[in-house]
PDB file of C-alpha atoms in Angstrom:
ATOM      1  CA  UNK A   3     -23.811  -5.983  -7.402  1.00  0.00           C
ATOM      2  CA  UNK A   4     -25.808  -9.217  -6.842  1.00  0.00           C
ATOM      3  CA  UNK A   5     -25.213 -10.639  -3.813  1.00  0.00           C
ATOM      4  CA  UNK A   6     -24.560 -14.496  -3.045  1.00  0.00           C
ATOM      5  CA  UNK A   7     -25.541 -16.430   0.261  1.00  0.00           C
ATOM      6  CA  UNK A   8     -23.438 -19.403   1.420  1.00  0.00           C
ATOM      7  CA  UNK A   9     -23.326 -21.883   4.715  1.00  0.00           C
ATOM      8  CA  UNK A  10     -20.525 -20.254   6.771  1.00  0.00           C
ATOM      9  CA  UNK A  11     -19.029 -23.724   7.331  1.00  0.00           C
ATOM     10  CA  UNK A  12     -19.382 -27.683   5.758  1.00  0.00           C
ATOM     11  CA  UNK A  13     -17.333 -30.366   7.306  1.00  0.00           C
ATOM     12  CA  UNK A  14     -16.509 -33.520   5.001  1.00  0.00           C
ATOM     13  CA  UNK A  15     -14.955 -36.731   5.254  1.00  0.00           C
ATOM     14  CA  UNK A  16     -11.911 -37.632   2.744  1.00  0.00           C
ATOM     15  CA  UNK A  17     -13.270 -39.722  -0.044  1.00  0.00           C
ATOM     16  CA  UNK A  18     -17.088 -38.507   0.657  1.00  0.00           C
ATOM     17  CA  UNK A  19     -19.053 -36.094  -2.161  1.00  0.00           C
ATOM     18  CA  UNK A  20     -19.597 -32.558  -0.976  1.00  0.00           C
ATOM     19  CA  UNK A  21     -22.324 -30.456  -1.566  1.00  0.00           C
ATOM     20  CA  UNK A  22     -21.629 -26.377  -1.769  1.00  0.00           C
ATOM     21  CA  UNK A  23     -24.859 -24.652  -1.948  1.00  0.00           C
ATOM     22  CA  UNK A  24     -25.584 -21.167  -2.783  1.00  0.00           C
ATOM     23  CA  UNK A  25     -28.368 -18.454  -3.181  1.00  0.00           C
ATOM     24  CA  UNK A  26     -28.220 -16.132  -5.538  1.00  0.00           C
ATOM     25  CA  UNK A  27     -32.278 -15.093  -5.713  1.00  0.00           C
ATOM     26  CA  UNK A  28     -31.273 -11.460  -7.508  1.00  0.00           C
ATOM     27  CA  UNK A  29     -29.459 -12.807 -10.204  1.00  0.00           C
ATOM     28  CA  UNK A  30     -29.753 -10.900 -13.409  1.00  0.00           C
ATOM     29  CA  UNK A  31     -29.613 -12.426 -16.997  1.00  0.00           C
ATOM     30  CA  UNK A  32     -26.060 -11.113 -17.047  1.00  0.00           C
ATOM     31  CA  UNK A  33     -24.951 -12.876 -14.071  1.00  0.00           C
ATOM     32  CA  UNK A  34     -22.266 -15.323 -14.627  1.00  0.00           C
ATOM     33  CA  UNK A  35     -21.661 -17.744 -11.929  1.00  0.00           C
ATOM     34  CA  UNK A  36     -18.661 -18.022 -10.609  1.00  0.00           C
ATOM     35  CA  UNK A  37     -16.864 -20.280  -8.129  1.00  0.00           C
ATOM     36  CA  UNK A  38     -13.288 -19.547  -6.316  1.00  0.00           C
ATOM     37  CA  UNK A  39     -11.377 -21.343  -3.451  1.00  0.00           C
ATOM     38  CA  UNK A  40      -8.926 -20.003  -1.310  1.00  0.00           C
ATOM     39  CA  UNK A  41      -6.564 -22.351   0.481  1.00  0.00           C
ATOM     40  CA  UNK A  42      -4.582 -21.535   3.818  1.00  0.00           C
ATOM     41  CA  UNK A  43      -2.130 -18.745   3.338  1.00  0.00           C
ATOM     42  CA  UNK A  44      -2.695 -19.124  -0.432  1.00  0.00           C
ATOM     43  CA  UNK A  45      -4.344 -16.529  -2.688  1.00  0.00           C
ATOM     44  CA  UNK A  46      -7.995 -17.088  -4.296  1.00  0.00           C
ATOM     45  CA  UNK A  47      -7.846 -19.878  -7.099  1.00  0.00           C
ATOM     46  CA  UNK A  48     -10.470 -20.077 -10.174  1.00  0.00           C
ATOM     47  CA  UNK A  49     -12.848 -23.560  -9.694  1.00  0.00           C
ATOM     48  CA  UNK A  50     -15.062 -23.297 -12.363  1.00  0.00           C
ATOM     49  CA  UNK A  51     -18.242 -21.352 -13.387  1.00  0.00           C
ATOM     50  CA  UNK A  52     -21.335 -20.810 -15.791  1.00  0.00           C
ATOM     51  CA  UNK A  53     -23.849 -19.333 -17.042  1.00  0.00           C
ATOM     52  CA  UNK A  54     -27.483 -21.328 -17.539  1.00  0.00           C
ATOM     53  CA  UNK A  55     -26.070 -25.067 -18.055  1.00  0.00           C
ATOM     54  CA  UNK A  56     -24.165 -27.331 -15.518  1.00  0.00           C
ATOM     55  CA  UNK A  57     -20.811 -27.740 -16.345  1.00  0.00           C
ATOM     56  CA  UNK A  58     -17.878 -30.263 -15.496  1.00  0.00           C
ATOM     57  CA  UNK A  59     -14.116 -30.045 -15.524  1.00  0.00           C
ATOM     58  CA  UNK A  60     -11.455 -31.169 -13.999  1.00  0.00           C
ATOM     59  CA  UNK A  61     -11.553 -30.092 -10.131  1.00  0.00           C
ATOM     60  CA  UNK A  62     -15.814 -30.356 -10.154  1.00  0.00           C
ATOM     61  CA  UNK A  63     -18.990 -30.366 -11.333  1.00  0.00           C
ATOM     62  CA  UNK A  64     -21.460 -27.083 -11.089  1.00  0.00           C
ATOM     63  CA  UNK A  65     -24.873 -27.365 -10.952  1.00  0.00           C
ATOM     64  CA  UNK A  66     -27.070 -24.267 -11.919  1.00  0.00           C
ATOM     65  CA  UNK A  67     -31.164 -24.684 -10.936  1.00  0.00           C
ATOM     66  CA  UNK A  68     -33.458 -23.844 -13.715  1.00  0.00           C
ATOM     67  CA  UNK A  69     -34.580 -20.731 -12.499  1.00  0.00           C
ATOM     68  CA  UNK A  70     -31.141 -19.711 -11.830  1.00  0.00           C
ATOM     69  CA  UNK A  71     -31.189 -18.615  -7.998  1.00  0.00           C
ATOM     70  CA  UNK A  72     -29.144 -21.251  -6.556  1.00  0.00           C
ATOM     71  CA  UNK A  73     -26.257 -23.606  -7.837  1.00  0.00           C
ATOM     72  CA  UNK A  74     -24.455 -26.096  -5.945  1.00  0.00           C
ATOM     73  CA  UNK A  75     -20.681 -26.977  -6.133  1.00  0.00           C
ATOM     74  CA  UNK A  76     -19.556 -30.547  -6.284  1.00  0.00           C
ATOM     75  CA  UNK A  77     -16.871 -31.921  -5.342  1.00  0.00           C
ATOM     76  CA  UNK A  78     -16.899 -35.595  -6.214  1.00  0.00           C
ATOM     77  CA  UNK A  79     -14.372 -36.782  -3.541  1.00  0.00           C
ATOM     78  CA  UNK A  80     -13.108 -34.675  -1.362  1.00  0.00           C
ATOM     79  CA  UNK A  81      -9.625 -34.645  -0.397  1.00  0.00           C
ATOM     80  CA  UNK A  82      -7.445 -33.162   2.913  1.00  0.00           C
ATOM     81  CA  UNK A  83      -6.596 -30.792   0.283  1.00  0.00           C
ATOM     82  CA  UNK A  84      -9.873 -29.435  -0.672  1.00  0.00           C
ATOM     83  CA  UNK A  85     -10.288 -28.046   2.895  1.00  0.00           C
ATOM     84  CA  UNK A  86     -10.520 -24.018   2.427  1.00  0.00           C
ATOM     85  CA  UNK A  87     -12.940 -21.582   2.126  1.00  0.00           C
ATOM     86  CA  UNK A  88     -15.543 -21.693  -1.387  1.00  0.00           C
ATOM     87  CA  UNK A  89     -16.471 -17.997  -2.597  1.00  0.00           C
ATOM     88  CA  UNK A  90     -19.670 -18.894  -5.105  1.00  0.00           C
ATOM     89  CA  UNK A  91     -19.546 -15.156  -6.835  1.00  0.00           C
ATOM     90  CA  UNK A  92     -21.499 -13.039  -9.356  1.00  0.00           C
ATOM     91  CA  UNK A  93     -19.548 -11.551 -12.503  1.00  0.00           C
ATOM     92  CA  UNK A  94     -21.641  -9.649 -14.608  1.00  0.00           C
ATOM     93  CA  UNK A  95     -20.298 -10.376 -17.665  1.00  0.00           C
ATOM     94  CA  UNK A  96     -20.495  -6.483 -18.965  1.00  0.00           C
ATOM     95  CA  UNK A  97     -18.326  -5.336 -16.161  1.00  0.00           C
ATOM     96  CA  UNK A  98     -16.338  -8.706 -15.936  1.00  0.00           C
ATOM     97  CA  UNK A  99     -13.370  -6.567 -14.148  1.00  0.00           C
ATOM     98  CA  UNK A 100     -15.052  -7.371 -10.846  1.00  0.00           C
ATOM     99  CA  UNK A 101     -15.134 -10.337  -8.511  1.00  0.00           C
ATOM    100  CA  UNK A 102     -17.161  -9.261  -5.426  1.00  0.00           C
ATOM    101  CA  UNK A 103     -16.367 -11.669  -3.054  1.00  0.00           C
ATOM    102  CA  UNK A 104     -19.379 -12.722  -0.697  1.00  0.00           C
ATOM    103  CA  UNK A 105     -18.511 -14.478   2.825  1.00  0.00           C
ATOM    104  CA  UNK A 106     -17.944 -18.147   1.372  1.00  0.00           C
ATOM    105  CA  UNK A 107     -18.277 -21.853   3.097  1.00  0.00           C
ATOM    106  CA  UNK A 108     -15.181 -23.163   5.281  1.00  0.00           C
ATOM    107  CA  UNK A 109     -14.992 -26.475   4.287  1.00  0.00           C
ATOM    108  CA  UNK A 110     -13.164 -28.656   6.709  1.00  0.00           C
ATOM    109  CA  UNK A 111     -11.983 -32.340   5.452  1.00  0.00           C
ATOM    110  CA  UNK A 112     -11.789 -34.820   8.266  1.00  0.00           C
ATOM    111  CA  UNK A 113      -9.713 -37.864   7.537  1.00  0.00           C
TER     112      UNK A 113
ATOM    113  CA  UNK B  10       3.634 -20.834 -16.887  1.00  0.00           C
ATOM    114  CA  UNK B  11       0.498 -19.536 -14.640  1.00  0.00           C
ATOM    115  CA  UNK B  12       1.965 -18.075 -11.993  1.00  0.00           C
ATOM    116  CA  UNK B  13       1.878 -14.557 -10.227  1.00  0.00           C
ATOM    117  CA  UNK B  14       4.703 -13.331  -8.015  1.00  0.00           C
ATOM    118  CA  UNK B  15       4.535 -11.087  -5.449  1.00  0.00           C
ATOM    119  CA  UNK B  16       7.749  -9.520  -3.711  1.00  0.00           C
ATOM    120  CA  UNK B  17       8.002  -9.272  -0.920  1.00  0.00           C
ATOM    121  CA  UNK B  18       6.006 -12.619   1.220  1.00  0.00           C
ATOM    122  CA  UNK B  19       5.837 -10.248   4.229  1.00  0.00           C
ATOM    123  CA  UNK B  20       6.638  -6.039   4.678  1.00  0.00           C
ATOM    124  CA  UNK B  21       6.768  -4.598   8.246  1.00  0.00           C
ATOM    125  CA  UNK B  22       6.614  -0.902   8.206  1.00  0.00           C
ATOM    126  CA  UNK B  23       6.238   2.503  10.385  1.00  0.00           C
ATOM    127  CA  UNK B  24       3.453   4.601   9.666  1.00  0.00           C
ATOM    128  CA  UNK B  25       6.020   7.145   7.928  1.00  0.00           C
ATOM    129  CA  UNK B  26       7.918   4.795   5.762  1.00  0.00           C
ATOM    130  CA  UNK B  27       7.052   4.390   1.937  1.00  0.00           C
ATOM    131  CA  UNK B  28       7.609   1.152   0.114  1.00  0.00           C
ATOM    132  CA  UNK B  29       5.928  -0.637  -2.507  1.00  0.00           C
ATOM    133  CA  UNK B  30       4.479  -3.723  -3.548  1.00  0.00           C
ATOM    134  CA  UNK B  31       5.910  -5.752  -6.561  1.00  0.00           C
ATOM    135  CA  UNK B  32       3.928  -7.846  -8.791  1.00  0.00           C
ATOM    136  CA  UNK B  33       4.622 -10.468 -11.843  1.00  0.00           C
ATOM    137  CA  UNK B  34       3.319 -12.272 -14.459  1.00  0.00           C
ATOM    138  CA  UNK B  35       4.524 -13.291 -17.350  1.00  0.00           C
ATOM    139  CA  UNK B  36       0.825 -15.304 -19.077  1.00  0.00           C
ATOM    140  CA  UNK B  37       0.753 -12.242 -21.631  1.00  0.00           C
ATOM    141  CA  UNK B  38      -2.792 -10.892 -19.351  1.00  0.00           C
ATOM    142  CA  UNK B  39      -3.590  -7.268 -20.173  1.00  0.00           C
ATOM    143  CA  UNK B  40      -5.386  -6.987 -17.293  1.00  0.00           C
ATOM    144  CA  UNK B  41      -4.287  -6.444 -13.360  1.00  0.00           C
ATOM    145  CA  UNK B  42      -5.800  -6.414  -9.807  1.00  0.00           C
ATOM    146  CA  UNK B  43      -5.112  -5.767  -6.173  1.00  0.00           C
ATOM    147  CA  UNK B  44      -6.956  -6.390  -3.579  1.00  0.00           C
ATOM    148  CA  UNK B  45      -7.114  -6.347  -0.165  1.00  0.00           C
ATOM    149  CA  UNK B  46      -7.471  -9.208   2.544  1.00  0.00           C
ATOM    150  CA  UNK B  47      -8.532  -8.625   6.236  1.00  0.00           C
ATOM    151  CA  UNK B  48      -8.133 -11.361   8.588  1.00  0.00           C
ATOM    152  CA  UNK B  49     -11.062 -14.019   8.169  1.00  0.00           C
ATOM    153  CA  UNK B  50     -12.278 -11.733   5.617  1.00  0.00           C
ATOM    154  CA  UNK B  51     -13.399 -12.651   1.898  1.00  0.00           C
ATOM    155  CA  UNK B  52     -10.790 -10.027  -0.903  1.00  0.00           C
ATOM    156  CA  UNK B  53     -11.611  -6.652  -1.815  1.00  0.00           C
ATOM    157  CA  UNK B  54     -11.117  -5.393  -4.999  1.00  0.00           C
ATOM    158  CA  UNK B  55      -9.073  -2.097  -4.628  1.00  0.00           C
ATOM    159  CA  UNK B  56      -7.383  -1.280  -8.348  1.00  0.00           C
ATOM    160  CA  UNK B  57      -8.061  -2.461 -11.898  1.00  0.00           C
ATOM    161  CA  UNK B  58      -5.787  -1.903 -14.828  1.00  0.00           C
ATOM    162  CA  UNK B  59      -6.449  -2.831 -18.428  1.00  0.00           C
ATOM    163  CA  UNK B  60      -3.672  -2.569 -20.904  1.00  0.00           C
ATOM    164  CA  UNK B  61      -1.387  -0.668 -18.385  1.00  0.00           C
ATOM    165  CA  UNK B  62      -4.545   1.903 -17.801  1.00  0.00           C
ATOM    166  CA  UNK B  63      -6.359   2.408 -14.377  1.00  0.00           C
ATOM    167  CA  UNK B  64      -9.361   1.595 -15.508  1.00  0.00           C
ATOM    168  CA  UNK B  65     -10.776   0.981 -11.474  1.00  0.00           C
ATOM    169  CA  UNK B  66     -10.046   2.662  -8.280  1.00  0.00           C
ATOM    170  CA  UNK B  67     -12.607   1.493  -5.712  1.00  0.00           C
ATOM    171  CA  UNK B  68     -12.298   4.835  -3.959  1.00  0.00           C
ATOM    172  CA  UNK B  69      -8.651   3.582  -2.560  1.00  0.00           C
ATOM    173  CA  UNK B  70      -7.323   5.902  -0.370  1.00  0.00           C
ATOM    174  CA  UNK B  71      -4.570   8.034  -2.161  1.00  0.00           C
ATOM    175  CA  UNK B  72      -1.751   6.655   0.254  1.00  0.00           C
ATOM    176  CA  UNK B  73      -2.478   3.799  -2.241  1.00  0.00           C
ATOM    177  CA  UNK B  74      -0.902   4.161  -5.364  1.00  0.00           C
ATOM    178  CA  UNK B  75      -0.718   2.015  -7.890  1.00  0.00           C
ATOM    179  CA  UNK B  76       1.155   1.871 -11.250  1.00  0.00           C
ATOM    180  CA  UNK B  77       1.795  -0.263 -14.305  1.00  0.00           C
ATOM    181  CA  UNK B  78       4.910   0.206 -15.694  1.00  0.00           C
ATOM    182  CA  UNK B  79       4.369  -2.648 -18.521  1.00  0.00           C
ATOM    183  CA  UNK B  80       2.435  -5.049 -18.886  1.00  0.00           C
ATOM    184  CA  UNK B  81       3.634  -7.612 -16.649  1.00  0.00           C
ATOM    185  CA  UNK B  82       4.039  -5.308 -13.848  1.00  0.00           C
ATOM    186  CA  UNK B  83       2.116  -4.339 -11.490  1.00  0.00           C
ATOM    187  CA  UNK B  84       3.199  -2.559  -8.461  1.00  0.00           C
ATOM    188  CA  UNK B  85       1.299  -0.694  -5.122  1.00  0.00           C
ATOM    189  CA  UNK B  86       3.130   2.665  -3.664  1.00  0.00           C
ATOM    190  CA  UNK B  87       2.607   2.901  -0.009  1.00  0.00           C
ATOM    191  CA  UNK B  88       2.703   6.278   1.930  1.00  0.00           C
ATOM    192  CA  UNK B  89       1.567   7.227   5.456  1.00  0.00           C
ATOM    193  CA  UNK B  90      -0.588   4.144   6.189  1.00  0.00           C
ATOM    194  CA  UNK B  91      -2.161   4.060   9.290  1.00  0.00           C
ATOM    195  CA  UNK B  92      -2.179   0.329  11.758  1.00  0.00           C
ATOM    196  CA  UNK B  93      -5.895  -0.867   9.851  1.00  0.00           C
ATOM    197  CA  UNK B  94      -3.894  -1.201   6.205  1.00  0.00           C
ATOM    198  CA  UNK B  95      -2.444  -3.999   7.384  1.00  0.00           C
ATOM    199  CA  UNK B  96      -3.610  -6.610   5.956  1.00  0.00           C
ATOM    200  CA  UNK B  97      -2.282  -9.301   2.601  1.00  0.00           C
ATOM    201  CA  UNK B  98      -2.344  -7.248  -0.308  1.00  0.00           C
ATOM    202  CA  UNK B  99      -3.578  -9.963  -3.526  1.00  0.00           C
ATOM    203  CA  UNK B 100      -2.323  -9.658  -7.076  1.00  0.00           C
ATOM    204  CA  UNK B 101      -4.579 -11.116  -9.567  1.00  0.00           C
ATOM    205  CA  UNK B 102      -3.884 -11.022 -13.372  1.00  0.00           C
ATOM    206  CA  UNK B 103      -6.599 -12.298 -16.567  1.00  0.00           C
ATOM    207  CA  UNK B 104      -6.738 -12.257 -20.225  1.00  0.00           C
ATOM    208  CA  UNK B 105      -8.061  -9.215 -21.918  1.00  0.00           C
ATOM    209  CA  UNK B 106     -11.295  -7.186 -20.752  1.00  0.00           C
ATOM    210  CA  UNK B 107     -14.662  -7.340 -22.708  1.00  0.00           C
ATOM    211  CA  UNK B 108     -17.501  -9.599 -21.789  1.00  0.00           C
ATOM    212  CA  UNK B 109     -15.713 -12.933 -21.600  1.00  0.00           C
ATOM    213  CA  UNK B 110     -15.462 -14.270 -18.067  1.00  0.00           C
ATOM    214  CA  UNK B 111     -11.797 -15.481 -18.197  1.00  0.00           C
ATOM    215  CA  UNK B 112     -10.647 -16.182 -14.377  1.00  0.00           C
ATOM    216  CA  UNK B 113      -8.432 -14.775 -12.848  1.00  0.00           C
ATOM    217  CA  UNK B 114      -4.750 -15.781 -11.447  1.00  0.00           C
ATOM    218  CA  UNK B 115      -4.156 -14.914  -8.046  1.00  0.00           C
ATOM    219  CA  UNK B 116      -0.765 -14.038  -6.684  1.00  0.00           C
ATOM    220  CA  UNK B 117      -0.064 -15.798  -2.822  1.00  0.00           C
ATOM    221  CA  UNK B 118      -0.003 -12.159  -1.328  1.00  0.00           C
ATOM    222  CA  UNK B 119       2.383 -10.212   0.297  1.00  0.00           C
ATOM    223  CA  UNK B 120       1.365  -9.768   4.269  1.00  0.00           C
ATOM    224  CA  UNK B 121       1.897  -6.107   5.394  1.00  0.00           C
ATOM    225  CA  UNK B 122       1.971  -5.316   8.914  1.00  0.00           C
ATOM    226  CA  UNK B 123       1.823  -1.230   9.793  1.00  0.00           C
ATOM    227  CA  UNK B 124       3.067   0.091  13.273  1.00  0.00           C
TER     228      UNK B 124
END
């Protein structure tokens, strides 16, 4: 499975963009990417994802580099709620059964 | 209605007891997870079923035992687990297999504690 390298922790201020990076330099061409978040004592919760283009929706934007071996989550104004911990994951999508979750970013939200 | 259920929030038992892990959705999903959650630890997959079929054991121990009675249950048997299961034990739940990445649902997780 392709492995994913994030920032072990971000800290934000409320109403201030943040920037999620990740590394992904073995993706394959059948590598979607995938981005989860997983709140105190909550289970994992779907972001968003893709596969060559950027995409938008309603919780944030993902941006995918050209070459495909990074992408950066954005969140466009972060909230005390957005504070958890961002899992950026690879889901090949002809075994899309697994999410392999890497280490992910602790993002702390200072008011 | 999105939501998975898991019963119960928290499970305390001796290394002898069995008991089992209950989970619940009702989004029509043919397919069902569990993982498990160590302390400041990302999820590991442990069990994948796909219309009420095992489809993956990640080499689970077999004092893990899972089973789907239908298709909006899932539930975990537990037998003779030693202190390092504990852990919180995730139910997920997605749409049908094939090469579609549909997300999955996460459950909040049911805490066990082994002594």
């Amino acid at each position: 499975d392709a492995k994913t390298t994030q920032p072990n922790s971000m800290e934000s201020n409320e109403e201030e963009p943040v920037h999620l990076p990740c590394n992904h330099s073995t993706i394959s061409g059948t590598d979607y990417i995938h981005w989860y978040r997983q709140l105190p004592s909550q289970g994992p919760e779907y972001v968003i994802h893709g596969l060559t283009s950027n995409v938008n929706n309603r919780m944030a934007s993902l941006a995918i580099a050209e070459d495909r071996k990074s992408s950066t989550l954005i969140l466009h104004r972060a909230t005390l709620r957005d504070a958890a911990v961002y899992y950026c994951i690879l889901r090949d999508f002809r075994n899309t059964d697994k999410l392999i979750f890497g280490t992910g970013t602790r993002l702390q939200v200072f008011p | 209605d999105t939501e998975v259920t898991q019963t119960p929030k928290h499970l305390v038992m001796g290394m002898t007891n069995k008991k089992s892990l209950k989970c619940e959705q009702h989004m029509g999903h043919r397919a069902m997870y569990w993982y498990k959650q160590k302390a400041k630890k990302p999820p590991e997959l442990m069990f994948v079923y796909s219309y009420e079929k095992l489809s993956i054991n990640e080499s689970v121990p077999s004092r893990f035992s899972p089973e789907c009675p239908n298709s909006s249950l899932l539930n975990l048997h537990l037998h003779a687990l030693q202190p390092e299961d504990s852990a919180l034990y995730l139910c997920a739940s997605s749409q049908d297999r094939g090469n579609r990445p549909y997300e999955q649902y996460f459950g909040p997780g049911t805490r066990l504690t082994v002594t």
